[in-house]
Amino acid sequence: MLKHILLGFLNYRPMTGYELKSIMDESTMHFWHAYHSQIYTTLRKLEDEGLVTSEMELGDDKLNRRTYTITEAGRADLREWLNTPLHEVVPVKEDLLVRMFFSGERDKQAVIDELRVQRLLHQRTLAEYRNLTEETMLEIIPEDKERAVQHLPFWESTLRFGIQYEELYLQWIDETIRILEEQG
Amino acid sequence: MLKHILLGFLNYRPMTGYELKSIMDESTMHFWHAYHSQIYTTLRKLEDEGLVTSEMELGDDKLNRRTYTITEAGRADLREWLNTPLHEVVPVKEDLLVRMFFSGERDKQAVIDELRVQRLLHQRTLAEYRNLTEETMLEIIPEDKERAVQHLPFWESTLRFGIQYEELYLQWIDETIRILEEQG
DNA sequence: TGGGACATGTAAACCGTTACATGATTGA
DNA sequence: TCAATCATGTAACGGTTTACATGTCCCA
């Protein structure tokens, strides 16, 4: 999956690994994240496969920045991936629910405390998502406004999902705490 | 994670790998799934660590059923894991959203078609979740009704999450299709 | 001058998926 | 007798996470 995410971004414009990591931390964190280690190794793999090329910046400073550019083969690979629709539901994995499922013999107050911590964290996450404006998104392609505008509804739809998901999460936590306290 | 799920179920009663797989397919599929291959290898690993013991059923038939039983060390490990609260949000990974994010240059009708296929699949998933009754859950511990009843609110809370998640998913798909169709 | 952001990498371990592989039991 | 279900396993691969490792630039 990361492979296609990187190709997707490089299809907008050439970027460095560091830039890809920063942009993902802002724009895809609500549905996919990756550590820098994986991004750098995956970029090298893409280069081996001829889907991207890279070159070291020859600037006046000694900061080593390697800029990756998508190749025609890379664009073809991305297009082919996009033209192959998902035909299954990718199963959810939710650590907190695993813990809840097996919490029947735990101290009830400890469970409620854990839910409250999660509530705070998810509230923070939701605030971060709500903070993402159109401008944040447009920075992905700063020099091609028209193209960015074309992509905007798609970017926004994923963000809408992220926000609604976090809202659901908070509601679920509240309702669960209420139920646990009531039977208390 | 699977390790603690298996210990969690074996804490209810001894089970075979096959049983664990079937029960997970019914009771945890909305927040965690595993292939039988991983279940069997993880059970062996748990045995190596002394957290479970196993023995082949010595029945009159030649069907090889290996029944796993949790040890005191296993219970301690499970307890310790449950008493270590999650203090971070585990990031979501949603394949369909990755595809949506990069769909700005795709044929719009193809995107809508893909969403409609997902709609059908998620509708089916939701129907399966709604089909899970209290009785389905109580079969996890058929011989210890009182204990099962104690666990029920926790099992139900995870199912409530699963149902609400699928409802959200359907709403999101509908809204997204509507937006895509409106901008023509 | 110290801390934070910028910047890139490697290695090992771990986890999860896919494919391969086999055989018994039960009911239609 | 055939298909579905019961039942268990191994192997290879690939993706992800964690830890280790290094060095620059810029601002307060």
Tab-separated table of C-alpha atoms (C1' of nucleotides) in Angstrom:
chain	number	residue	atom	x	y	z
A	1	MET	CA	0.000	0.000	0.000
A	2	LEU	CA	2.719	2.502	0.962
A	3	LYS	CA	4.223	1.984	-2.469
A	4	HIS	CA	1.141	3.402	-4.141
A	5	ILE	CA	0.795	6.210	-1.657
A	6	LEU	CA	4.323	7.354	-2.468
A	7	LEU	CA	3.670	7.045	-6.192
A	8	GLY	CA	0.435	8.983	-5.696
A	9	PHE	CA	2.229	11.899	-4.097
A	10	LEU	CA	5.161	11.813	-6.515
A	11	ASN	CA	2.587	11.952	-9.300
A	12	TYR	CA	1.767	15.469	-8.068
A	13	ARG	CA	5.392	16.642	-8.021
A	14	PRO	CA	8.929	15.463	-7.156
A	15	MET	CA	9.568	15.217	-3.432
A	16	THR	CA	12.163	14.060	-0.926
A	17	GLY	CA	11.566	11.252	1.550
A	18	TYR	CA	11.452	13.747	4.364
A	19	GLU	CA	8.818	15.795	2.556
A	20	LEU	CA	6.727	12.695	1.888
A	21	LYS	CA	6.873	11.853	5.564
A	22	SER	CA	5.818	15.381	6.616
A	23	ILE	CA	3.007	15.521	4.075
A	24	MET	CA	1.706	12.114	5.115
A	25	ASP	CA	1.744	13.229	8.748
A	26	GLU	CA	-0.581	16.070	7.789
A	27	SER	CA	-2.729	14.697	5.013
A	28	THR	CA	-3.049	10.916	5.299
A	29	MET	CA	-2.630	10.343	9.009
A	30	HIS	CA	-6.342	9.711	9.382
A	31	PHE	CA	-6.209	6.650	7.120
A	32	TRP	CA	-2.559	5.673	6.676
A	33	HIS	CA	0.708	6.405	8.391
A	34	ALA	CA	4.283	5.203	7.886
A	35	TYR	CA	7.575	5.553	9.718
A	36	HIS	CA	10.390	7.355	7.961
A	37	SER	CA	12.418	4.138	7.905
A	38	GLN	CA	9.784	2.448	5.784
A	39	ILE	CA	9.403	5.445	3.500
A	40	TYR	CA	13.112	5.623	2.732
A	41	THR	CA	13.448	1.894	2.073
A	42	THR	CA	10.290	1.801	-0.042
A	43	LEU	CA	11.525	4.715	-2.153
A	44	ARG	CA	14.732	2.782	-2.848
A	45	LYS	CA	12.678	-0.257	-3.817
A	46	LEU	CA	10.590	1.868	-6.178
A	47	GLU	CA	13.797	3.136	-7.723
A	48	ASP	CA	15.074	-0.435	-8.195
A	49	GLU	CA	11.805	-1.221	-9.953
A	50	GLY	CA	12.236	1.789	-12.245
A	51	LEU	CA	9.056	3.459	-10.999
A	52	VAL	CA	10.895	6.522	-9.703
A	53	THR	CA	14.290	8.132	-10.216
A	54	SER	CA	16.265	10.046	-7.624
A	55	GLU	CA	19.046	12.553	-7.467
A	56	MET	CA	20.978	14.249	-4.716
A	57	GLU	CA	20.435	17.978	-4.527
A	58	LEU	CA	23.589	19.743	-5.718
A	59	GLY	CA	23.129	22.885	-3.651
A	60	ASP	CA	25.625	25.067	-1.886
A	61	ASP	CA	24.883	23.424	1.478
A	62	LYS	CA	26.011	19.993	2.534
A	63	LEU	CA	22.541	18.893	3.597
A	64	ASN	CA	21.858	15.697	1.732
A	65	ARG	CA	18.421	15.844	0.200
A	66	ARG	CA	17.483	13.130	-2.255
A	67	THR	CA	14.648	14.174	-4.530
A	68	TYR	CA	12.491	11.460	-6.080
A	69	THR	CA	10.704	11.864	-9.406
A	70	ILE	CA	8.058	9.499	-10.783
A	71	THR	CA	8.819	7.830	-14.132
A	72	GLU	CA	6.396	6.971	-16.919
A	73	ALA	CA	6.457	3.367	-15.669
A	74	GLY	CA	5.606	4.698	-12.224
A	75	ARG	CA	2.617	6.617	-13.553
A	76	ALA	CA	1.447	3.528	-15.433
A	77	ASP	CA	1.743	1.431	-12.258
A	78	LEU	CA	-0.237	3.999	-10.283
A	79	ARG	CA	-2.913	4.212	-12.970
A	80	GLU	CA	-3.225	0.453	-13.117
A	81	TRP	CA	-3.557	0.204	-9.362
A	82	LEU	CA	-6.250	2.895	-9.342
A	83	ASN	CA	-8.098	1.144	-12.160
A	84	THR	CA	-8.268	-2.097	-10.180
A	85	PRO	CA	-11.202	-1.552	-7.807
A	86	LEU	CA	-11.261	-2.971	-4.288
A	87	HIS	CA	-13.733	-5.808	-4.238
A	88	GLU	CA	-13.584	-6.767	-0.583
A	89	VAL	CA	-13.909	-5.147	2.805
A	90	VAL	CA	-10.559	-4.785	4.498
A	91	PRO	CA	-11.174	-5.941	8.079
A	92	VAL	CA	-10.804	-3.448	10.917
A	93	LYS	CA	-8.211	-3.943	13.638
A	94	GLU	CA	-8.918	-1.967	16.786
A	95	ASP	CA	-6.677	-2.613	19.766
A	96	LEU	CA	-8.947	-0.889	22.269
A	97	LEU	CA	-11.869	-3.124	21.318
A	98	VAL	CA	-9.742	-6.209	21.878
A	99	ARG	CA	-9.045	-4.951	25.374
A	100	MET	CA	-12.725	-4.121	25.987
A	101	PHE	CA	-13.812	-7.540	24.800
A	102	PHE	CA	-11.692	-9.239	27.451
A	103	SER	CA	-12.297	-6.697	30.226
A	104	GLY	CA	-15.196	-8.503	31.877
A	105	GLU	CA	-13.096	-9.553	34.845
A	106	ARG	CA	-11.154	-6.330	35.222
A	107	ASP	CA	-11.760	-3.736	37.889
A	108	LYS	CA	-14.565	-1.648	36.445
A	109	GLN	CA	-13.057	1.670	37.497
A	110	ALA	CA	-9.782	0.773	35.758
A	111	VAL	CA	-11.693	0.144	32.531
A	112	ILE	CA	-13.508	3.463	32.832
A	113	ASP	CA	-10.197	5.238	33.494
A	114	GLU	CA	-8.704	3.689	30.389
A	115	LEU	CA	-11.709	4.802	28.352
A	116	ARG	CA	-11.347	8.340	29.698
A	117	VAL	CA	-7.691	8.470	28.648
A	118	GLN	CA	-8.714	7.288	25.192
A	119	ARG	CA	-11.409	9.944	25.170
A	120	LEU	CA	-8.845	12.679	25.717
A	121	LEU	CA	-6.563	11.286	23.033
A	122	HIS	CA	-9.356	10.950	20.488
A	123	GLN	CA	-10.600	14.424	21.313
A	124	ARG	CA	-7.133	15.729	20.529
A	125	THR	CA	-7.054	13.744	17.293
A	126	LEU	CA	-10.438	15.136	16.287
A	127	ALA	CA	-9.250	18.682	17.002
A	128	GLU	CA	-6.223	18.096	14.768
A	129	TYR	CA	-8.412	16.847	11.931
A	130	ARG	CA	-10.778	19.814	12.280
A	131	ASN	CA	-7.770	22.070	12.118
A	132	LEU	CA	-6.886	20.848	8.635
A	133	THR	CA	-8.176	23.456	6.236
A	134	GLU	CA	-8.406	23.630	2.495
A	135	GLU	CA	-5.157	25.596	2.575
A	136	THR	CA	-3.338	22.763	4.337
A	137	MET	CA	-4.443	20.444	1.574
A	138	LEU	CA	-3.568	22.862	-1.212
A	139	GLU	CA	0.009	22.934	0.016
A	140	ILE	CA	0.429	19.441	-1.386
A	141	ILE	CA	0.476	20.954	-4.876
A	142	PRO	CA	1.342	24.591	-4.244
A	143	GLU	CA	2.201	25.442	-7.826
A	144	ASP	CA	-0.771	23.861	-9.576
A	145	LYS	CA	-3.890	25.418	-8.081
A	146	GLU	CA	-6.304	24.185	-10.726
A	147	ARG	CA	-5.190	20.598	-10.327
A	148	ALA	CA	-5.339	20.889	-6.554
A	149	VAL	CA	-8.907	22.153	-6.777
A	150	GLN	CA	-9.804	19.120	-8.877
A	151	HIS	CA	-8.412	16.822	-6.186
A	152	LEU	CA	-9.907	18.717	-3.273
A	153	PRO	CA	-13.288	16.923	-3.085
A	154	PHE	CA	-11.489	13.576	-2.866
A	155	TRP	CA	-9.084	14.747	-0.182
A	156	GLU	CA	-11.978	16.281	1.707
A	157	SER	CA	-14.048	13.121	1.517
A	158	THR	CA	-11.329	11.174	3.314
A	159	LEU	CA	-11.031	13.890	5.920
A	160	ARG	CA	-14.792	13.850	6.413
A	161	PHE	CA	-14.482	10.146	7.122
A	162	GLY	CA	-11.719	10.764	9.632
A	163	ILE	CA	-13.735	13.405	11.463
A	164	GLN	CA	-16.907	11.318	11.536
A	165	TYR	CA	-14.912	8.338	12.718
A	166	GLU	CA	-13.458	10.286	15.634
A	167	GLU	CA	-16.882	11.671	16.490
A	168	LEU	CA	-18.271	8.150	16.515
A	169	TYR	CA	-15.380	7.034	18.677
A	170	LEU	CA	-16.093	9.726	21.281
A	171	GLN	CA	-19.795	8.903	21.307
A	172	TRP	CA	-19.035	5.226	21.695
A	173	ILE	CA	-16.689	5.896	24.622
A	174	ASP	CA	-19.288	8.082	26.333
A	175	GLU	CA	-22.038	5.556	25.874
A	176	THR	CA	-19.811	2.721	27.070
A	177	ILE	CA	-18.766	4.618	30.196
A	178	ARG	CA	-22.411	5.418	30.886
A	179	ILE	CA	-23.421	1.763	30.595
A	180	LEU	CA	-20.568	0.609	32.822
A	181	GLU	CA	-21.408	3.206	35.457
A	182	GLU	CA	-25.096	2.412	35.401
A	183	GLN	CA	-24.643	-1.258	36.129
A	184	GLY	CA	-21.988	-0.241	38.695
B	1	MET	CA	-2.106	-8.831	19.882
B	2	LEU	CA	-3.299	-12.253	18.668
B	3	LYS	CA	-1.352	-13.772	21.538
B	4	HIS	CA	-3.529	-12.005	24.089
B	5	ILE	CA	-6.721	-12.730	22.192
B	6	LEU	CA	-5.945	-16.438	22.308
B	7	LEU	CA	-5.066	-16.240	25.997
B	8	GLY	CA	-8.283	-14.296	26.558
B	9	PHE	CA	-10.400	-17.050	25.036
B	10	LEU	CA	-8.447	-19.861	26.670
B	11	ASN	CA	-9.031	-18.079	29.963
B	12	TYR	CA	-12.731	-18.898	29.484
B	13	ARG	CA	-12.146	-22.584	28.772
B	14	PRO	CA	-9.785	-24.963	26.936
B	15	MET	CA	-10.181	-24.900	23.177
B	16	THR	CA	-8.653	-26.248	19.989
B	17	GLY	CA	-7.092	-24.050	17.330
B	18	TYR	CA	-10.003	-24.770	15.053
B	19	GLU	CA	-12.474	-23.699	17.704
B	20	LEU	CA	-10.559	-20.502	18.366
B	21	LYS	CA	-10.669	-19.715	14.670
B	22	SER	CA	-14.426	-20.342	14.434
B	23	ILE	CA	-15.171	-18.327	17.543
B	24	MET	CA	-13.065	-15.415	16.345
B	25	ASP	CA	-14.883	-15.488	13.012
B	26	GLU	CA	-18.130	-14.970	14.888
B	27	SER	CA	-17.216	-12.847	17.860
B	28	THR	CA	-14.173	-10.705	17.099
B	29	MET	CA	-14.383	-10.309	13.352
B	30	HIS	CA	-15.556	-6.725	13.758
B	31	PHE	CA	-12.298	-5.675	15.442
B	32	TRP	CA	-9.746	-8.449	14.868
B	33	HIS	CA	-9.341	-11.386	12.559
B	34	ALA	CA	-6.629	-13.969	12.007
B	35	TYR	CA	-5.953	-16.770	9.553
B	36	HIS	CA	-5.841	-20.301	10.882
B	37	SER	CA	-2.150	-20.510	9.967
B	38	GLN	CA	-1.314	-17.700	12.349
B	39	ILE	CA	-3.524	-19.105	15.093
B	40	TYR	CA	-1.849	-22.521	14.991
B	41	THR	CA	1.679	-21.085	14.971
B	42	THR	CA	0.882	-18.600	17.725
B	43	LEU	CA	-0.568	-21.360	19.903
B	44	ARG	CA	2.681	-23.292	19.516
B	45	LYS	CA	4.629	-20.189	20.475
B	46	LEU	CA	2.456	-19.736	23.563
B	47	GLU	CA	3.160	-23.327	24.485
B	48	ASP	CA	6.922	-22.778	24.092
B	49	GLU	CA	6.586	-19.811	26.445
B	50	GLY	CA	4.729	-21.948	28.965
B	51	LEU	CA	1.577	-19.828	28.801
B	52	VAL	CA	-0.565	-22.713	27.573
B	53	THR	CA	-0.326	-26.497	27.497
B	54	SER	CA	-1.738	-28.772	24.852
B	55	GLU	CA	-2.712	-32.355	24.450
B	56	MET	CA	-4.022	-34.479	21.632
B	57	GLU	CA	-7.513	-35.755	22.178
B	58	LEU	CA	-7.380	-39.478	22.880
B	59	GLY	CA	-10.785	-40.324	21.501
B	60	ASP	CA	-12.082	-43.310	19.604
B	61	ASP	CA	-11.835	-41.480	16.274
B	62	LYS	CA	-8.630	-40.650	14.433
B	63	LEU	CA	-9.442	-36.962	14.055
B	64	ASN	CA	-6.496	-35.090	15.483
B	65	ARG	CA	-7.752	-32.386	17.770
B	66	ARG	CA	-5.205	-30.611	19.905
B	67	THR	CA	-6.785	-28.937	22.894
B	68	TYR	CA	-5.013	-25.977	24.467
B	69	THR	CA	-5.332	-25.063	28.138
B	70	ILE	CA	-4.121	-21.835	29.718
B	71	THR	CA	-1.535	-22.166	32.513
B	72	GLU	CA	-1.187	-20.045	35.642
B	73	ALA	CA	1.643	-18.192	33.876
B	74	GLY	CA	-0.722	-17.611	30.975
B	75	ARG	CA	-3.370	-16.137	33.238
B	76	ALA	CA	-0.770	-13.913	34.856
B	77	ASP	CA	0.408	-12.716	31.441
B	78	LEU	CA	-3.169	-11.961	30.390
B	79	ARG	CA	-3.896	-10.120	33.631
B	80	GLU	CA	-0.751	-8.064	33.297
B	81	TRP	CA	-1.606	-7.136	29.747
B	82	LEU	CA	-5.121	-6.111	30.757
B	83	ASN	CA	-3.749	-4.058	33.635
B	84	THR	CA	-1.487	-2.074	31.308
B	85	PRO	CA	-3.826	0.524	29.803
B	86	LEU	CA	-3.466	1.726	26.235
B	87	HIS	CA	-2.101	5.236	26.370
B	88	GLU	CA	-2.064	6.082	22.675
B	89	VAL	CA	-4.414	6.062	19.732
B	90	VAL	CA	-3.641	3.215	17.368
B	91	PRO	CA	-3.737	4.751	13.896
B	92	VAL	CA	-6.385	3.628	11.429
B	93	LYS	CA	-5.455	2.000	8.139
B	94	GLU	CA	-8.229	2.132	5.568
B	95	ASP	CA	-7.390	0.945	2.066
B	96	LEU	CA	-10.483	2.455	0.447
B	97	LEU	CA	-9.610	5.907	1.752
B	98	VAL	CA	-6.122	5.628	0.276
B	99	ARG	CA	-7.733	4.948	-3.081
B	100	MET	CA	-10.215	7.812	-2.669
B	101	PHE	CA	-7.450	10.231	-1.744
B	102	PHE	CA	-5.671	9.594	-5.025
B	103	SER	CA	-8.783	9.295	-7.201
B	104	GLY	CA	-8.891	12.927	-8.347
B	105	GLU	CA	-7.748	12.039	-11.850
B	106	ARG	CA	-9.783	8.862	-12.217
B	107	ASP	CA	-12.909	8.516	-14.271
B	108	LYS	CA	-15.627	9.720	-11.923
B	109	GLN	CA	-18.078	6.975	-12.826
B	110	ALA	CA	-15.463	4.317	-12.066
B	111	VAL	CA	-14.995	5.821	-8.606
B	112	ILE	CA	-18.743	5.830	-7.991
B	113	ASP	CA	-18.969	2.214	-9.164
B	114	GLU	CA	-16.239	1.222	-6.758
B	115	LEU	CA	-18.064	2.984	-3.927
B	116	ARG	CA	-21.285	1.174	-4.816
B	117	VAL	CA	-19.534	-2.198	-4.651
B	118	GLN	CA	-18.156	-1.245	-1.258
B	119	ARG	CA	-21.636	-0.194	-0.222
B	120	LEU	CA	-23.007	-3.628	-0.959
B	121	LEU	CA	-20.167	-5.329	0.879
B	122	HIS	CA	-20.506	-3.121	3.949
B	123	GLN	CA	-24.260	-3.584	3.938
B	124	ARG	CA	-23.692	-7.328	4.051
B	125	THR	CA	-21.171	-6.903	6.874
B	126	LEU	CA	-23.638	-4.782	8.833
B	127	ALA	CA	-26.361	-7.400	8.373
B	128	GLU	CA	-23.982	-10.061	9.728
B	129	TYR	CA	-23.220	-7.971	12.794
B	130	ARG	CA	-26.894	-7.302	13.441
B	131	ASN	CA	-27.484	-11.005	13.224
B	132	LEU	CA	-25.241	-11.654	16.203
B	133	THR	CA	-27.473	-12.115	19.201
B	134	GLU	CA	-26.848	-12.552	22.874
B	135	GLU	CA	-27.117	-16.297	22.313
B	136	THR	CA	-24.271	-16.245	19.790
B	137	MET	CA	-22.103	-14.583	22.384
B	138	LEU	CA	-23.165	-16.880	25.214
B	139	GLU	CA	-21.917	-19.860	23.207
B	140	ILE	CA	-18.382	-18.724	23.972
B	141	ILE	CA	-18.823	-19.993	27.534
B	142	PRO	CA	-21.762	-22.385	27.269
B	143	GLU	CA	-21.240	-24.044	30.638
B	144	ASP	CA	-20.758	-20.945	32.752
B	145	LYS	CA	-23.830	-18.811	32.261
B	146	GLU	CA	-23.219	-16.498	35.195
B	147	ARG	CA	-19.736	-15.679	34.037
B	148	ALA	CA	-20.935	-15.154	30.486
B	149	VAL	CA	-23.562	-12.718	31.693
B	150	GLN	CA	-20.845	-10.777	33.504
B	151	HIS	CA	-18.872	-10.483	30.259
B	152	LEU	CA	-21.863	-9.700	28.078
B	153	PRO	CA	-21.860	-5.888	28.439
B	154	PHE	CA	-18.222	-5.803	27.312
B	155	TRP	CA	-18.805	-8.061	24.341
B	156	GLU	CA	-21.860	-6.033	23.424
B	157	SER	CA	-19.997	-2.767	23.629
B	158	THR	CA	-17.546	-3.929	20.974
B	159	LEU	CA	-20.392	-5.121	18.791
B	160	ARG	CA	-22.123	-1.785	19.197
B	161	PHE	CA	-18.943	-0.171	17.909
B	162	GLY	CA	-18.870	-2.522	14.925
B	163	ILE	CA	-22.473	-1.783	14.023
B	164	GLN	CA	-22.079	1.966	14.406
B	165	TYR	CA	-18.895	1.837	12.368
B	166	GLU	CA	-20.619	0.065	9.497
B	167	GLU	CA	-23.535	2.489	9.670
B	168	LEU	CA	-21.097	5.369	9.473
B	169	TYR	CA	-19.351	3.707	6.565
B	170	LEU	CA	-22.602	3.412	4.603
B	171	GLN	CA	-23.532	7.023	5.344
B	172	TRP	CA	-20.097	8.170	4.265
B	173	ILE	CA	-20.328	6.247	1.002
B	174	ASP	CA	-23.777	7.684	0.265
B	175	GLU	CA	-22.691	11.220	0.999
B	176	THR	CA	-19.533	10.821	-1.069
B	177	ILE	CA	-21.446	9.445	-4.053
B	178	ARG	CA	-23.913	12.327	-3.738
B	179	ILE	CA	-21.118	14.914	-3.730
B	180	LEU	CA	-19.392	13.306	-6.718
B	181	GLU	CA	-22.630	13.167	-8.670
B	182	GLU	CA	-23.578	16.740	-7.825
B	183	GLN	CA	-20.397	18.240	-9.185
B	184	GLY	CA	-21.116	16.269	-12.349
C	1	DT	C1'	25.499	26.655	22.833
C	2	DG	C1'	21.729	23.939	22.954
C	3	DG	C1'	17.398	22.269	21.216
C	4	DG	C1'	14.356	21.518	17.529
C	5	DA	C1'	13.636	20.897	12.914
C	6	DC	C1'	15.767	19.170	8.825
C	7	DA	C1'	17.591	15.106	6.580
C	8	DT	C1'	18.800	10.125	5.526
C	9	DG	C1'	19.781	5.862	6.251
C	10	DT	C1'	20.507	0.388	8.161
C	11	DA	C1'	19.306	-3.842	10.754
C	12	DA	C1'	16.682	-6.883	13.342
C	13	DA	C1'	12.573	-8.384	14.919
C	14	DC	C1'	7.948	-9.089	14.515
C	15	DC	C1'	3.577	-9.813	12.491
C	16	DG	C1'	0.471	-11.073	9.023
C	17	DT	C1'	-0.757	-13.025	4.485
C	18	DT	C1'	-0.729	-16.365	0.914
C	19	DA	C1'	0.138	-20.661	-0.729
C	20	DC	C1'	0.984	-25.288	-0.139
C	21	DA	C1'	-0.264	-29.690	2.043
C	22	DT	C1'	-2.941	-33.424	4.089
C	23	DG	C1'	-6.526	-36.205	5.923
C	24	DA	C1'	-11.137	-37.560	8.523
C	25	DT	C1'	-16.124	-37.103	9.338
C	26	DT	C1'	-20.853	-36.316	8.271
C	27	DG	C1'	-24.947	-35.808	5.903
C	28	DA	C1'	-27.471	-35.281	1.467
D	1	DT	C1'	-20.138	-40.598	-3.617
D	2	DC	C1'	-19.504	-35.956	-3.335
D	3	DA	C1'	-19.303	-31.680	-1.007
D	4	DA	C1'	-19.036	-29.264	3.160
D	5	DT	C1'	-17.166	-29.069	7.432
D	6	DC	C1'	-13.924	-30.505	10.697
D	7	DA	C1'	-9.037	-30.430	11.749
D	8	DT	C1'	-3.955	-29.265	11.701
D	9	DG	C1'	0.020	-27.961	10.073
D	10	DT	C1'	4.537	-25.733	7.276
D	11	DA	C1'	7.038	-22.352	4.325
D	12	DA	C1'	7.942	-18.306	1.963
D	13	DC	C1'	7.191	-13.812	1.429
D	14	DG	C1'	6.239	-9.200	2.337
D	15	DG	C1'	5.112	-5.379	5.116
D	16	DT	C1'	5.567	-2.883	9.440
D	17	DT	C1'	7.718	-1.511	13.677
D	18	DT	C1'	11.480	-0.545	16.726
D	19	DA	C1'	15.958	0.521	17.565
D	20	DC	C1'	20.225	2.093	16.225
D	21	DA	C1'	23.001	5.613	13.864
D	22	DT	C1'	24.618	9.982	11.991
D	23	DG	C1'	25.037	14.655	10.684
D	24	DT	C1'	23.417	19.728	9.322
D	25	DC	C1'	20.981	24.065	9.824
D	26	DC	C1'	18.848	27.761	12.200
D	27	DC	C1'	17.112	30.358	15.793
D	28	DA	C1'	16.796	31.885	20.595
